[in-house]
Short mmCIF file of C-alpha atoms in Angstrom, two decimals:
data_model
loop_
_atom_site.label_atom_id
_atom_site.label_comp_id
_atom_site.label_asym_id
_atom_site.label_seq_id
_atom_site.Cartn_x
_atom_site.Cartn_y
_atom_site.Cartn_z
CA MET E 1 -12.92 23.08 23.89
CA HIS E 2 -10.20 22.02 26.42
CA LEU E 3 -6.89 21.87 25.07
CA VAL E 4 -3.59 20.34 26.88
CA GLU E 5 -1.42 22.77 27.94
CA ASN E 6 1.31 22.18 25.06
CA LEU E 7 -1.74 22.12 22.35
CA CYS E 8 -2.34 25.63 23.65
CA PHE E 9 0.47 27.35 23.27
CA ASN E 10 0.89 26.27 19.80
CA MET E 11 -3.08 27.24 19.09
CA ALA E 12 -2.47 30.44 20.80
CA LYS E 13 -1.16 32.19 17.20
CA GLU E 14 -3.78 30.74 14.57
CA MET E 15 -6.65 33.42 14.11
CA THR E 16 -9.21 31.24 12.65
CA THR E 17 -10.58 27.72 12.80
CA PHE E 18 -9.65 26.74 9.75
CA THR E 19 -6.40 27.76 10.55
CA LEU E 20 -6.50 26.61 13.70
CA TRP E 21 -7.69 22.74 12.17
CA GLU E 22 -5.26 22.72 10.02
CA LYS E 23 -2.50 22.70 12.69
CA LEU E 24 -4.51 20.36 14.82
CA GLN E 25 -4.65 18.11 12.35
CA MET E 26 -0.72 18.58 11.24
CA ILE E 27 -0.08 17.68 14.75
CA TYR E 28 -2.18 14.77 15.31
CA GLU E 29 -0.64 13.56 11.84
CA LYS E 30 2.64 13.71 13.52
CA ILE E 31 1.38 11.45 16.52
CA SER E 32 -0.15 8.80 14.75
CA ASN E 33 3.06 8.58 12.17
CA LEU E 34 4.74 8.35 15.60
CA SER E 35 2.40 5.87 17.11
CA LYS E 36 2.61 3.77 13.47
CA LEU E 37 6.23 3.72 13.86
CA ILE E 38 6.30 2.41 17.58
CA LEU E 39 3.69 0.08 16.83
CA ILE E 40 5.59 -1.54 13.89
CA TRP E 41 8.38 -1.64 16.11
CA GLN E 42 6.94 -3.55 18.64
CA LEU E 43 5.85 -5.99 16.06
CA LEU E 44 9.33 -6.60 14.30
CA ASN E 45 10.99 -6.62 17.46
CA MET E 46 8.69 -9.10 19.63
CA LYS E 47 9.82 -12.63 20.83
CA MET E 48 8.08 -15.29 22.77
CA ARG E 49 9.80 -16.17 25.96
CA GLU E 50 10.65 -20.14 26.32
CA THR E 51 8.16 -19.98 29.56
CA GLU E 52 5.45 -17.72 27.81
CA PRO E 53 1.86 -19.08 26.83
CA GLU E 54 1.56 -19.04 22.95
CA THR E 55 -2.11 -17.98 23.29
CA PHE E 56 -0.71 -14.86 25.22
CA HIS E 57 1.76 -14.26 22.57
CA ILE E 58 -0.79 -14.43 19.77
CA ASN E 59 -2.98 -12.92 21.95
CA THR E 60 -0.60 -10.12 21.55
CA PHE E 61 0.77 -9.92 18.06
CA ASN E 62 -3.01 -10.11 16.85
CA TRP E 63 -3.15 -6.79 18.95
CA VAL E 64 -0.52 -5.18 17.61
CA LEU E 65 -2.01 -5.59 14.23
CA THR E 66 -5.19 -4.96 15.39
CA GLU E 67 -3.61 -1.53 16.51
CA LEU E 68 -1.94 -0.98 13.02
CA SER E 69 -4.84 -2.15 10.62
CA ALA E 70 -6.91 0.65 12.65
CA GLN E 71 -4.26 3.15 11.69
CA ASP E 72 -5.16 1.72 7.99
CA LEU E 73 -1.55 0.05 8.13
CA ASN E 74 -2.19 -3.54 6.28
CA PHE E 75 0.25 -6.36 6.31
CA ASP E 76 -0.24 -9.16 3.44
CA GLU E 77 -1.63 -12.71 4.94
CA GLU E 78 1.50 -14.43 4.10
CA VAL E 79 3.99 -11.22 5.94
CA LYS E 80 2.30 -11.59 9.05
CA THR E 81 2.39 -15.32 9.36
CA LEU E 82 6.30 -15.08 8.69
CA VAL E 83 6.59 -12.33 11.52
CA LEU E 84 4.89 -14.03 13.96
CA LEU E 85 6.64 -17.11 13.11
CA LEU E 86 9.74 -15.54 13.74
CA SER E 87 9.05 -14.36 17.12
CA PHE E 88 8.89 -17.73 18.02
CA PRO E 89 12.59 -18.89 20.30
CA THR E 90 14.41 -20.53 18.08
CA SER E 91 13.64 -23.63 19.65
CA TRP E 92 11.32 -23.92 17.89
CA GLU E 93 13.01 -23.81 15.11
CA ASP E 94 11.90 -27.62 13.33
CA PHE E 95 8.31 -26.02 14.06
CA TYR E 96 8.24 -23.45 12.33
CA THR E 97 10.26 -25.42 9.54
CA ILE E 98 7.09 -27.71 9.92
CA VAL E 99 4.65 -24.77 9.72
CA ILE E 100 7.06 -23.05 6.33
CA ASN E 101 6.33 -26.19 4.56
CA SER E 102 2.85 -27.29 4.62
CA SER E 103 1.65 -24.83 2.51
CA SER E 104 2.70 -22.76 -0.32
CA LYS E 105 1.24 -19.52 0.25
CA LEU E 106 1.02 -19.34 4.09
CA THR E 107 -1.96 -17.84 6.01
CA LEU E 108 -2.43 -15.79 9.28
CA ASP E 109 -4.75 -18.42 10.32
CA GLU E 110 -2.40 -21.15 9.30
CA GLY E 111 -0.10 -19.93 12.16
CA ASN E 112 -2.21 -18.95 14.75
CA GLY E 113 -3.66 -22.60 14.66
CA ALA E 114 -0.45 -24.66 14.12
CA VAL E 115 0.41 -23.38 17.14
CA MET E 116 -2.42 -23.84 18.93
CA SER E 117 -2.53 -27.30 18.33
CA LYS E 118 0.92 -27.67 19.51
CA GLU E 119 -0.04 -26.08 22.73
CA LEU E 120 -3.05 -28.29 22.19
CA ARG E 121 -1.41 -31.70 22.02
CA GLY E 122 1.62 -30.84 24.83
CA LYS E 123 -1.09 -30.19 27.33
CA SER E 124 -2.92 -32.99 26.18
CA MET E 125 0.14 -35.66 26.65
CA GLY E 126 0.47 -33.96 29.98
CA LEU E 127 3.07 -31.67 29.15
CA ILE E 128 4.66 -28.68 31.15
CA ILE E 129 4.34 -25.97 27.80
CA ASN E 130 7.03 -24.09 27.26
CA GLU E 131 9.44 -24.49 30.06
CA PRO E 132 12.64 -24.44 28.98
CA ALA E 133 14.54 -27.98 29.00
CA LYS E 134 16.85 -28.73 31.85
CA THR E 135 20.25 -30.20 30.79
CA HIS E 136 21.58 -32.86 33.26
CA HIS E 137 25.18 -33.12 32.88
CA LEU E 138 26.72 -36.19 34.43
CA THR E 139 29.68 -35.80 36.14
CA ARG E 140 32.62 -38.56 37.66
CA SER E 141 34.78 -37.94 40.05
CA ILE E 142 38.29 -38.83 39.69
CA GLU E 143 39.59 -40.61 42.14
#
């Protein structure tokens, strides 16, 4: 059995397989809890940049949810959808107001579908998606 040096140091004092197993389980539970904490932090602090494609953002968001689910940490569909909507830029405020008001109980599929529809509508209209709005200031010279 090959153990990482750090683990070997911690396991050197264990005399039976049972105590060795208990020690390993305790160490990996701590690692698992840290992993959950990091994933939750990523989920709650995820913010889409104006120039980021919607599909990339949704895929990243869903990947974090999948990783959390693999560690038996699941969220209600409505909570997932609300966290997704909050991860969009503030310029999307009108969009997520519409999504929130469209249904009494939100699902992640509805949220993802609305975002994909928005992206497709923009592409079909020939718009450049997610490029920050450029403002033009009119200047007048005083002579």
